XYZ file of C-alpha atoms in Angstrom:
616
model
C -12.625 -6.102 13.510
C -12.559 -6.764 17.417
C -11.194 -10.552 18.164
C -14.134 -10.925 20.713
C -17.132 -9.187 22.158
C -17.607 -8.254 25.703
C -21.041 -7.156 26.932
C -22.295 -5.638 30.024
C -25.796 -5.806 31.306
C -26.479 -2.266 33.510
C -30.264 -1.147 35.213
C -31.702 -0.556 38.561
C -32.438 -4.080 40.847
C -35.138 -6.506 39.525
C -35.593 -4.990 35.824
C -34.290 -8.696 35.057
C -30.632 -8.166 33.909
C -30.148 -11.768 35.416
C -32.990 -13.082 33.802
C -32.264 -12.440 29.959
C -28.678 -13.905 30.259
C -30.454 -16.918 31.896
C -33.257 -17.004 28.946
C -30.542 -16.982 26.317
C -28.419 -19.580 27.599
C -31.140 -22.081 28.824
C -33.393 -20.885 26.000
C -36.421 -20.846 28.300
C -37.865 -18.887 31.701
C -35.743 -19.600 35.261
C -37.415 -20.780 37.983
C -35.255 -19.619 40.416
C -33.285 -16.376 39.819
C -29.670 -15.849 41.197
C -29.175 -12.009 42.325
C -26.305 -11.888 39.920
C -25.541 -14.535 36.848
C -21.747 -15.271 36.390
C -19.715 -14.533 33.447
C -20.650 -16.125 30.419
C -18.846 -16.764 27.296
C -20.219 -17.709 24.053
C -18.655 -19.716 21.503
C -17.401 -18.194 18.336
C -19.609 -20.768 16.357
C -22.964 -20.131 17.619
C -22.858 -16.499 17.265
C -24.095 -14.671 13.775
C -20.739 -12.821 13.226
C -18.682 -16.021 13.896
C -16.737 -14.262 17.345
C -16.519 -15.089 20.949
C -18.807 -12.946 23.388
C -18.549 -12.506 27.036
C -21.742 -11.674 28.644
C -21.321 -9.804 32.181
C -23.990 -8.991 34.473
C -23.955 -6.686 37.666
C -26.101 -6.599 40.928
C -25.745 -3.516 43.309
C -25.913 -5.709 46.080
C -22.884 -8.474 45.253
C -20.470 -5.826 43.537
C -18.792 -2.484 44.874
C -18.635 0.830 42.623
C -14.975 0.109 42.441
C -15.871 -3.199 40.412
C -18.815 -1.414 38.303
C -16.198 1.279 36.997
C -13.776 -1.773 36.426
C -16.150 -3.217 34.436
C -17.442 -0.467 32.511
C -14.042 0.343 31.601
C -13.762 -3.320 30.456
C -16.998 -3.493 28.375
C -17.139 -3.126 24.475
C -20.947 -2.313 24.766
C -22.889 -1.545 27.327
C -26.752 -2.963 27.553
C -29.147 -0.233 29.355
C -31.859 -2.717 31.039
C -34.833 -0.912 32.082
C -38.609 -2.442 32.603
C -41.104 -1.188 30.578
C -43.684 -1.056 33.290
C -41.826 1.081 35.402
C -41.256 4.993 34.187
C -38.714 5.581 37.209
C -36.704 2.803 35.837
C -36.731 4.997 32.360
C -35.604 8.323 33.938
C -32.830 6.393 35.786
C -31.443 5.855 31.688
C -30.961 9.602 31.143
C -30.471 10.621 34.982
C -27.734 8.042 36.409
C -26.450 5.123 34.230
C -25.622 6.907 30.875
C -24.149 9.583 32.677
C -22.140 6.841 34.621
C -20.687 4.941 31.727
C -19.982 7.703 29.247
C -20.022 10.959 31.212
C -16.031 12.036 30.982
C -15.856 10.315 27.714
C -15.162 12.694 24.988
C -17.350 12.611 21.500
C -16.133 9.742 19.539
C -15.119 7.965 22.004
C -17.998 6.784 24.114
C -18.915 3.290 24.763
C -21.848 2.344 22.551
C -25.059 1.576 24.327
C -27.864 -0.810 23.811
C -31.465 0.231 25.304
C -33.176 -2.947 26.499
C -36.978 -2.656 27.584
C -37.832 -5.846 29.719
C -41.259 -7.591 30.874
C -42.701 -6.618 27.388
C -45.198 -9.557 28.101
C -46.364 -7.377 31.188
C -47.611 -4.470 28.627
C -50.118 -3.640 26.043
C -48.207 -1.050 24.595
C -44.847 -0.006 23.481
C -42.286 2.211 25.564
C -40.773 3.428 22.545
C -42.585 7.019 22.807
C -41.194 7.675 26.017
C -37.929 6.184 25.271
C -37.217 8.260 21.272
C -36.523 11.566 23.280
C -33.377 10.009 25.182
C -32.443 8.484 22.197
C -32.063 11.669 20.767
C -30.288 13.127 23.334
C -27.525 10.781 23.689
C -25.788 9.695 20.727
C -23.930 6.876 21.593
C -27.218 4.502 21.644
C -27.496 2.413 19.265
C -30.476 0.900 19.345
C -33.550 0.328 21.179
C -35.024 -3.655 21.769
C -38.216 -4.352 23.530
C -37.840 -7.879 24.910
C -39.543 -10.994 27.516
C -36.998 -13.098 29.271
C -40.355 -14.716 30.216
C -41.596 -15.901 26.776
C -38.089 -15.265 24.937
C -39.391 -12.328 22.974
C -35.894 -10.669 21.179
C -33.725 -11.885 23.132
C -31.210 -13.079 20.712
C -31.916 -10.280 18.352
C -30.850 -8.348 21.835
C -27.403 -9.845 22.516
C -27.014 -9.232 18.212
C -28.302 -5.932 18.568
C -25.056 -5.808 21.207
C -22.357 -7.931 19.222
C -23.319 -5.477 16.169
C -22.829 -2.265 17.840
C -19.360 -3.363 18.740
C -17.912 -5.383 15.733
C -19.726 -2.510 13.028
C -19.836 0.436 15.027
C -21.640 3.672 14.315
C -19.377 6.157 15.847
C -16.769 6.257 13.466
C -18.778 6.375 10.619
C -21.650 8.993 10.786
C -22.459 11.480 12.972
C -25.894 11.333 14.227
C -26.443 14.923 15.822
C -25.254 16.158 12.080
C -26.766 13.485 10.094
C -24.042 12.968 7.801
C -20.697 10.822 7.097
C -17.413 11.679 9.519
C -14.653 13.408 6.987
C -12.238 9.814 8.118
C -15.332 7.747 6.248
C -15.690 9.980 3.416
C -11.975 9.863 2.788
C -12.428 6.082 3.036
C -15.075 5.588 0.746
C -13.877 7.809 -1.483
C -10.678 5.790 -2.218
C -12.684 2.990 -2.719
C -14.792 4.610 -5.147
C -11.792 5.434 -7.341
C -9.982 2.383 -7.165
C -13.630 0.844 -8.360
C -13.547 3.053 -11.233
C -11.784 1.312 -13.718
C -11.961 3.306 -16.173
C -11.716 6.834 -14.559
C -14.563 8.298 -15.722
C -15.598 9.229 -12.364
C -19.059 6.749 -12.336
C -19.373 3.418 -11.536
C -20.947 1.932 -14.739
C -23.106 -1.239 -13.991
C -20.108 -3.491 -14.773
C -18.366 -1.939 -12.319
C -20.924 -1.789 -9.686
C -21.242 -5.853 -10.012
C -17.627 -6.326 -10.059
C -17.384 -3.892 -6.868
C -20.445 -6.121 -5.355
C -19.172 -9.472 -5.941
C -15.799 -8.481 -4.516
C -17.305 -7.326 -1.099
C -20.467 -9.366 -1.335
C -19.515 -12.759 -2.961
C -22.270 -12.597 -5.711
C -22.974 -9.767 -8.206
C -26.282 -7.596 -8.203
C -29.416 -9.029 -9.918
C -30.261 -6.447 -13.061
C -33.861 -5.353 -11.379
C -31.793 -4.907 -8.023
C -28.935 -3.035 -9.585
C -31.754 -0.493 -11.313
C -33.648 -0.337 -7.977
C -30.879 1.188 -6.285
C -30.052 3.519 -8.835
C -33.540 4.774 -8.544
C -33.101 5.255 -4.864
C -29.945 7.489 -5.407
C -31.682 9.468 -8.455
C -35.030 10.184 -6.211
C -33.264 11.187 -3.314
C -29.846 13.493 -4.709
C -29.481 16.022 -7.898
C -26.235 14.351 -8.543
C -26.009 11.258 -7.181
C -26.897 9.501 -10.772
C -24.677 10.454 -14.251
C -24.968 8.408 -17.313
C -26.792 5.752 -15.748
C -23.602 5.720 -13.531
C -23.397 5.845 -9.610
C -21.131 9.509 -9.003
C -18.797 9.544 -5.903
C -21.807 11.702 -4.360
C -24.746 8.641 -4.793
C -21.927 6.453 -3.549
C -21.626 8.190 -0.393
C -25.732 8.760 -0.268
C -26.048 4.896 -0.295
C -23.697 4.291 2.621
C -25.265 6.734 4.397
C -28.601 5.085 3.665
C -27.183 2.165 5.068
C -26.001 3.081 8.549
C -29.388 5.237 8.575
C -31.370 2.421 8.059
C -29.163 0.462 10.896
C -27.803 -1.886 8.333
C -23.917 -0.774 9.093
C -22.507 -4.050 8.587
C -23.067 -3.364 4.631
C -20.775 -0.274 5.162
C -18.259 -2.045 7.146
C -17.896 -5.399 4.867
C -16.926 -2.916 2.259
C -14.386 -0.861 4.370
C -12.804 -4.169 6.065
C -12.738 -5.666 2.470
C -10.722 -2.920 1.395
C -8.404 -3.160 4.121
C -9.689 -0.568 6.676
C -9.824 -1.067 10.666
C -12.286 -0.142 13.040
C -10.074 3.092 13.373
C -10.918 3.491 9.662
C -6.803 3.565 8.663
C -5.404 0.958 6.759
C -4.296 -2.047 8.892
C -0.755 -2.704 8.569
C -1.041 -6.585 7.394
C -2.760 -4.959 4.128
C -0.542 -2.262 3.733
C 2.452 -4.200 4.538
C 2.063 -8.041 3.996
C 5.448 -9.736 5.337
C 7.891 -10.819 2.415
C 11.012 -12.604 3.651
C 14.377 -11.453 1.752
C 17.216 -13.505 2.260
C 20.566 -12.026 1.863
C 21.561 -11.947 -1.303
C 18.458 -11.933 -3.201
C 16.648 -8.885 -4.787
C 12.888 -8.382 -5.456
C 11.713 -7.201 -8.964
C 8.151 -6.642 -10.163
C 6.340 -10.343 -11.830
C 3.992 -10.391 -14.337
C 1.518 -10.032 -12.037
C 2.745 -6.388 -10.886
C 3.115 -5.879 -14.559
C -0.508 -6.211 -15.406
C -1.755 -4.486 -12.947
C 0.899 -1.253 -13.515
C -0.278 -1.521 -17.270
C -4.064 -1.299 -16.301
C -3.157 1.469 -14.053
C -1.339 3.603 -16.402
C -3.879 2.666 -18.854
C -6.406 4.082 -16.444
C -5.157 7.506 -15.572
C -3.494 7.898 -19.171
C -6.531 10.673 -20.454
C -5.232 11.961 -23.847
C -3.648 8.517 -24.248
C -0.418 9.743 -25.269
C 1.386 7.135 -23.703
C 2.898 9.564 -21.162
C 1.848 11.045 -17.796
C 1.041 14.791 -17.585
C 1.723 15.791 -13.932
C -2.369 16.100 -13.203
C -2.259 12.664 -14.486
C 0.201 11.508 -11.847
C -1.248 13.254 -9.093
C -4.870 11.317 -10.177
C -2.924 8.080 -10.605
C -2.074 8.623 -7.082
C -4.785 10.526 -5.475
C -6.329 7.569 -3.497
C -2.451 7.876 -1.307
C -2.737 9.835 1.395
C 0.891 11.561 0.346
C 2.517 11.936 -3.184
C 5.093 8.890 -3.206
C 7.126 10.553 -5.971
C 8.575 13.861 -5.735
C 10.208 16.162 -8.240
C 13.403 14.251 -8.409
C 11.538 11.520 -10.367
C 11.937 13.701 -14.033
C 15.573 13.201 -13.283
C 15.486 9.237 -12.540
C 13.650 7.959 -15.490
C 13.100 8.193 -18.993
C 10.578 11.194 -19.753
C 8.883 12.945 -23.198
C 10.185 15.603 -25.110
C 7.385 17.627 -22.853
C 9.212 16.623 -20.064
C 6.072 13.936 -19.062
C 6.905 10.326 -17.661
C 6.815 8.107 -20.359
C 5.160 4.988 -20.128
C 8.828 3.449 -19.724
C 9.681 5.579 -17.326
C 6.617 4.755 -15.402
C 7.652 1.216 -14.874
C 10.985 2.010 -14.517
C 10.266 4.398 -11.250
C 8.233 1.488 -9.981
C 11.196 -1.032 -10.545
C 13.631 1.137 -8.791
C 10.717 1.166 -6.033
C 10.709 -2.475 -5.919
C 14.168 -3.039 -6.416
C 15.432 -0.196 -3.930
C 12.615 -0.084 -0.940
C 10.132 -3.115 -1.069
C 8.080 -2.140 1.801
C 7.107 1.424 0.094
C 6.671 -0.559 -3.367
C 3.759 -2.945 -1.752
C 2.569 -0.060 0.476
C 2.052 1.852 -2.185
C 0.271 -0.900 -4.760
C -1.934 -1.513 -1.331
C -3.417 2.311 -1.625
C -3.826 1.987 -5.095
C -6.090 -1.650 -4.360
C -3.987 -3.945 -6.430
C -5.300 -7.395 -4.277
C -8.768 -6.048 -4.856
C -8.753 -5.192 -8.387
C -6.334 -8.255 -9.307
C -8.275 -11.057 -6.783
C -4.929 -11.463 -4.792
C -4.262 -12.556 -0.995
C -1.573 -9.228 -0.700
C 0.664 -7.432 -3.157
C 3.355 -9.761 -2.177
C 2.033 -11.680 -5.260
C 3.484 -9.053 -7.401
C 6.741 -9.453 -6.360
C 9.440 -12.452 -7.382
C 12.114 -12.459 -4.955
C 15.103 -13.320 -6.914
C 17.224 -16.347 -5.722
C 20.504 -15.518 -4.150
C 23.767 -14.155 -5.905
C 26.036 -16.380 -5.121
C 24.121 -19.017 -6.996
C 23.531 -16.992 -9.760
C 28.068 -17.007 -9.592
C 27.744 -21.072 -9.528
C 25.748 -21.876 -11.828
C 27.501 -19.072 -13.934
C 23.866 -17.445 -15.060
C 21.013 -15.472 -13.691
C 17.112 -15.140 -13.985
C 17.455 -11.565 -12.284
C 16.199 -8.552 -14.665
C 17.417 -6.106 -12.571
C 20.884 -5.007 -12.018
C 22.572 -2.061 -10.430
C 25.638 -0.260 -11.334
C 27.275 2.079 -8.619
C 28.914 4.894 -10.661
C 32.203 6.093 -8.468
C 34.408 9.209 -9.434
C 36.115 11.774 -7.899
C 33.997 14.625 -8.228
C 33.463 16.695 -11.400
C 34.156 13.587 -13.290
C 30.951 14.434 -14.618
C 28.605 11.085 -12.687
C 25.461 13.271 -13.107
C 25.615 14.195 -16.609
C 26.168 10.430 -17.267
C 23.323 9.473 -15.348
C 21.535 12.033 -17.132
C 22.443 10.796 -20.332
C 21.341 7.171 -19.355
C 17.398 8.571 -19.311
C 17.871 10.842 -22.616
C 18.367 14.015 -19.934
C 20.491 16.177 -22.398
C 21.167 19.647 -21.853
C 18.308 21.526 -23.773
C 15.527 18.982 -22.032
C 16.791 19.541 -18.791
C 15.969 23.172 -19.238
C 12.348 21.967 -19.025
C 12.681 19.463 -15.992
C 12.762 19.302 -12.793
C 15.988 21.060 -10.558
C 15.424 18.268 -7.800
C 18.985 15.990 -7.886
C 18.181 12.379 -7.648
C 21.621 9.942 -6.909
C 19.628 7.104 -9.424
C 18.613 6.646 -12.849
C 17.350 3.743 -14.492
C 16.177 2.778 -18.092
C 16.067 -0.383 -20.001
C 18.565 -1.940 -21.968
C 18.558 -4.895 -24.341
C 20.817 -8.113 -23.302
C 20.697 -10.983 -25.586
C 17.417 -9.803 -26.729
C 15.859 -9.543 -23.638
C 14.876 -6.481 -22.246
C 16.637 -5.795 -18.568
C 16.685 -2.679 -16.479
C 19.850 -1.349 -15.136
C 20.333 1.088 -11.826
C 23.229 3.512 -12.046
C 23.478 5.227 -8.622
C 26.003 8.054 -8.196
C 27.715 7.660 -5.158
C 28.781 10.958 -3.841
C 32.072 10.305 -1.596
C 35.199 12.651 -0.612
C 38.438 12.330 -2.305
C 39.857 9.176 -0.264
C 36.711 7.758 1.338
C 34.338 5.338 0.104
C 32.364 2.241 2.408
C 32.119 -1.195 2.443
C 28.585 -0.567 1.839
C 28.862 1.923 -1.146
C 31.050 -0.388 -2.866
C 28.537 -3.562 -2.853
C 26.670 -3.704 -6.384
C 26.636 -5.835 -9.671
C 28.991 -3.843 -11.435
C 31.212 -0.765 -10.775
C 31.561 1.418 -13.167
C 34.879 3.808 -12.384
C 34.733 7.116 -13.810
C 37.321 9.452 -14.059
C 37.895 12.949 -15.878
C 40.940 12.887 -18.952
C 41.882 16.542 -18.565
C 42.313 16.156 -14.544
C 45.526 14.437 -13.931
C 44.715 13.631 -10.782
C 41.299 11.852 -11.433
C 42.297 7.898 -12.874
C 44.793 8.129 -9.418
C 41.735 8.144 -7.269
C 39.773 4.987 -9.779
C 42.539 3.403 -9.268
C 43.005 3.245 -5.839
C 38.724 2.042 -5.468
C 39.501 -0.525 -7.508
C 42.314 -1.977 -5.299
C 40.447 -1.504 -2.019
C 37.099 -2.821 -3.010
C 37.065 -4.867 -5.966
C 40.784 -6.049 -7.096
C 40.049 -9.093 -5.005
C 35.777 -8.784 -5.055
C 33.426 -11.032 -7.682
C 32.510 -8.011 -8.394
C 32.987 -6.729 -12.522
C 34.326 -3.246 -12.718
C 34.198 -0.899 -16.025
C 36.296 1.873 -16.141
C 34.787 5.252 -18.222
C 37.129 8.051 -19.545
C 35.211 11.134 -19.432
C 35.126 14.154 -21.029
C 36.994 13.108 -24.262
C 36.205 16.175 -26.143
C 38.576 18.049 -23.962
C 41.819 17.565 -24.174
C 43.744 14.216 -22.448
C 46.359 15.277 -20.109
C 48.905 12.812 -18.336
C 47.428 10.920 -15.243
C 49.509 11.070 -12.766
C 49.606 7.425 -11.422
C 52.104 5.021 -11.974
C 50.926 3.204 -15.044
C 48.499 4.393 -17.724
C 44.740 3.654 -17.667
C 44.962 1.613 -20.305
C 48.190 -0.401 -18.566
C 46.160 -0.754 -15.185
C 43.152 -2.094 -17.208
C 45.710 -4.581 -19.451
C 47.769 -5.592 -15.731
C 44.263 -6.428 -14.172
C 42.698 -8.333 -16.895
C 39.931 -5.692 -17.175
C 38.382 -4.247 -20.226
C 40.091 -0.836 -22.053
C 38.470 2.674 -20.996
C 35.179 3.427 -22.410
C 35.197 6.447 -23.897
C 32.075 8.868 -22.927
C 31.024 12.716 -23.300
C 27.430 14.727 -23.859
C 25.302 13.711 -26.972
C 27.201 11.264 -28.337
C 26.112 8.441 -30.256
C 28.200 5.637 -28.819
C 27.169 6.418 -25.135
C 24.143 3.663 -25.266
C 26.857 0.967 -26.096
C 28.337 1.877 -22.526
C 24.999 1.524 -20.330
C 24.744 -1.959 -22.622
C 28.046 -3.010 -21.497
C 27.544 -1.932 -17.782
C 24.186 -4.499 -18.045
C 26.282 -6.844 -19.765
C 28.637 -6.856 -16.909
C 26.409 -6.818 -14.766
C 24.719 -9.939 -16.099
C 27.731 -12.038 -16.878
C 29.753 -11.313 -13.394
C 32.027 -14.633 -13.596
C 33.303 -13.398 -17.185
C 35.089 -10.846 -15.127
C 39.174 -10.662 -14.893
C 38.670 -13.310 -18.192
C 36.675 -12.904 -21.433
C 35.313 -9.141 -20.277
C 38.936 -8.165 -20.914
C 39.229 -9.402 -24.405
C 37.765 -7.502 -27.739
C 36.001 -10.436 -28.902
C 33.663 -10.235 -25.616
C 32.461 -6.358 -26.714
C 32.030 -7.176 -30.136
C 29.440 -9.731 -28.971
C 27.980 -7.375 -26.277
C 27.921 -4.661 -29.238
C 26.767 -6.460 -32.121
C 26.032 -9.500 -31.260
C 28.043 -13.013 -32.732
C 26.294 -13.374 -36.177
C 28.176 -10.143 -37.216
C 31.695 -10.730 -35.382
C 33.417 -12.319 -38.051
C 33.107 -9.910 -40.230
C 33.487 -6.820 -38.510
C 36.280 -8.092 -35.786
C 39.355 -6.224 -37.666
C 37.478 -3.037 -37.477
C 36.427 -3.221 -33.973
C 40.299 -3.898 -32.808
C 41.491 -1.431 -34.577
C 39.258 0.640 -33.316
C 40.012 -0.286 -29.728
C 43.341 -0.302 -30.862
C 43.232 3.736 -31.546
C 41.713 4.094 -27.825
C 44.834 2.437 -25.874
């Protein structure tokens, strides 16, 4: 909505332009009449919709044409004066001063105009017969007042005839010469009419009418009011009324109803309470509400984005198998004006044996969203109306930014639930399939997925009995190169291939140049153990370099196998316990607690390091 209001009186000499501003502001009849009243601004407080208004007026005889285009150029709303007594002063409307403000101004874009009929007192009659014909004609006019600056007559309700056309405009709403809602409202109303729709039944049940009303409104619908609208949308549509429910089709009746009736402000609280501008887009402070980040800290989803995400998948979940079907997902999402996931999500998180996102892997994409790009995570919640539907200022309040890392290293623990892994190999290690095998992606599912590569996967894992959610991103480099940048995570995790002898060289030589001397934990993950181990051709053994730099022995890893979750749990454990690195992560006694927790160490210890043992 505009900031202020500026309004420019217009009409041939001694219709009394001069004399309304004069009759507002002194609230009674001048005496003496200037030619030409100077600017006037009106407080913000005095006026009904609470913003400051400019009134300017214009005399032929004190002002050039160069200063009349000026100020129609200038004006929010123009106010057509003409005197009701006078017909010449009514063809001048149609003939010179509509044509003068709006005549190159293409549909859409013309300034709104007020008709103002003046000296009412002076006439029996109304003007209004005369005057509906050029209403029709020119669409941008608004309105039409019949005022007295002599005994005050409407002259308020003119200058809030004036503020309204500006601050709840018609233009971008409906189209008079058509009758009907522009396509920009419809889309409008009709994501607000979804989001509304709690349960996705596609009808606004009388719960959710109230709930919609007191949102916009303040106070909720009195039952006798509530069935008196209905009855207006079932007399006056086939369609418009569905179970005793409001359809999409009576919502969009009513709003027209509204701006028909004049009463656009209705319309336009709901639109601005949903975040739209006059423009009808989404303003950027609702689709983007500022969230500082320090360096070092992360931003996860609260409990707050949690509820609402559950209520959402809830919604949109039809058959209720606890899994989105891709129609789901693209209803879940329809009220975005593009699909924020693409193909590449069936490879990122956990999905069903149909190859649907699984209600984990729904909250895990929207993690990743959170955790990866913050500013797409609260656009996103923003479309689909989570400050509406959960009373908040902004999304922001579903977000915790985490406190920094190097804290977390002080006070040797963390409160973070979210940790990434960077997964670094020469290539044909085989990153992807383990990635793959992180969201259950084995080789006869991914027959039924998606071909789109995605660099991340993430899935829960269970730390200490709490559930966390680790990142593994595959970071594609050439043989010798890897950045600063590409290196920075929470844990590496070093892959390289047994039956290439030239693969551990390359792991080896990462770990020196980014995290030998780094807080950062590294893992190191033998691949493809059900080939064949040939020599590596560095100058120590994997399981030497690991022993030399205090880190923990190779984890073993290939397709299907059952001890592959143990790895992803010791990647979060890592991860989650960075200042154990180069010190207890190196020792067996560490991975039988991350394994199996310490209630069972004692007794299954000698196994274990023998079984590590076997691995060296």
């Amino acid at each position: 909505m505009k900031k202020d209001v500026r309004i420019l009186l217009l009409g041939e000499p001694k219709v009394g332009k001069t004399s309304l501003i004069m009759s507002l502001v002194g609230e009674e009849f001048p005496e003496e009449v200037p030619s030409r009243a100077e600017e006037i601004t009106i407080p913000a407080d005095v006026t009904p919709e609470k913003v400051p208004t400019h009134i300017v007026d214009y005399s032929a005889n004190d002002q050039s044409d160069e200063v009349l285009r000026d100020e129609i150029v200038k004006a929010n709303v123009v106010c057509v004066v003409y005197d009701v007594t006078n017909e010449e002063t009514i063809d001048k409307i149609k003939t010179k001063w509509i044509p003068l403000v709006n005549g190159n101004a293409e549909k859409g874009n013309k300034v709104p105009i007020i008709l103002v009929g003046n000296k009412s007192d002076l006439r029996s009659g109304s003007s209004m017969e005369t005057i509906l014909p050029i209403m029709n004609q020119f669409s941008e006019i608004e309105t039409c007042v019949e005022c007295s600056a002599k005994n005050l007559k409407n002259i308020s309700e003119l200058f809030y005839y004036a503020q309204k056309a500006v601050l709840h405009p018609t233009a971008p709403l409906y189209d008079p010469e058509d009758k009907q809602l522009k396509p920009l409202c419809v889309r409008a109303l009709s994501r607000i009419f979804y989001v509304s729709d709690q349960d996705n039944d596609r009808i606004l049940s009388d719960a959710e009418l109230n709930r919609f009303q007191k949102s916009c409104f303040g106070n909720p619908l009195a039952p006798q009011a509530l069935e008196d609208v209905k009855t207006v949308v079932w007399k006056n549509t086939s369609d418009g009324i569905q179970d005793n429910g409001l359809t999409l089709n009576g919502f969009l009746f009513l709003n027209t109803l509204f701006i028909q009736r004049g009463r656009h402000e209705t319309t336009w609280t709901i639109l601005r309470k949903f975040g739209y501008d006059d423009n009808l887009e989404l303003v950027d402070d609702y689709l983007y509400p500022e969230l500082r980040v320090p360096v070092g800290c992360t931003t996860e989803l609260n409990q707050f984005g949690h509820q609402f995400l559950q209520q959402l998948f809830s919604k949109y979940d039809e058959d209720k198998d606890s899994a989105l079907s891709p129609t789901e997902l693209k209803n879940l999402f329809c009220v975005c004006p593009y699909m924020p996931w693409g193909e590449e999500v069936y490879t990122t998180v956990p999905t069903t044996d149909e190859g649907y996102i699984s209600k984990l892997g729904f909250f895990c994409q929207w993690t990743l969203s959170a955790y990866l790009d913050i500013h797409r995570c609260l656009e996103h919640l923003g479309y689909l109306g989570y400050p509406i539907l959960l009373e908040q200022d902004s999304q922001t309040t579903a977000i915790t930014v985490t406190r920094e890392k190097e804290v977390d290293l002080e006070k040797r623990q963390t409160q973070r639930s979210v940790f990434l892994c960077k997964v670094i190999g020469p290539r044909g290690t085989g990153k992807t399939a383990f990635l793959h095998e992180f969201v259950g992606q084995n080789m006869a599912k991914k027959t039924k997925q998606s071909s789109a590569f995605s660099s991340f996967a993430i899935n829960s894992v269970q730390v200490s009995n709490q559930e966390k959610y680790l990142i593994l991103n595959e970071v594609d480099v050439e043989a010798e190169f890897l950045k600063a940048s590409d290196a920075s995570c929470d844990v590496a995790c070093l892959m390289y291939d047994i039956s290439d002898p030239h693969s551990f060289d390359y792991c080896a030589s990462i770990y020196k140049q980014h995290y030998m001397e780094s807080k950062i934990p590294c893992v190191l993950v033998a691949s493809k153990i059900d080939l064949p181990e040939v020599k590596q051709l560095h100058g120590m053994t994997p399981a030497e370099f690991c022993y030399k730099h205090r880190l923990p022995p190779p984890l073993p890893f290939c397709l299907s196998n059952d001890s592959n979750k143990s790895i992803y749990t010791k990647l979060a454990w890592a991860a989650m316990y960075p200042h154990l690195n180069g010190s207890d992560m190196s020792s067996t006694s560490f991975w039988l607690r991350v394994a199996l927790g310490s209630a069972v160490a004692a007794v299954l210890g000698i196994a274990i390091f023998r079984a590590v043992s076997k691995l060296k």
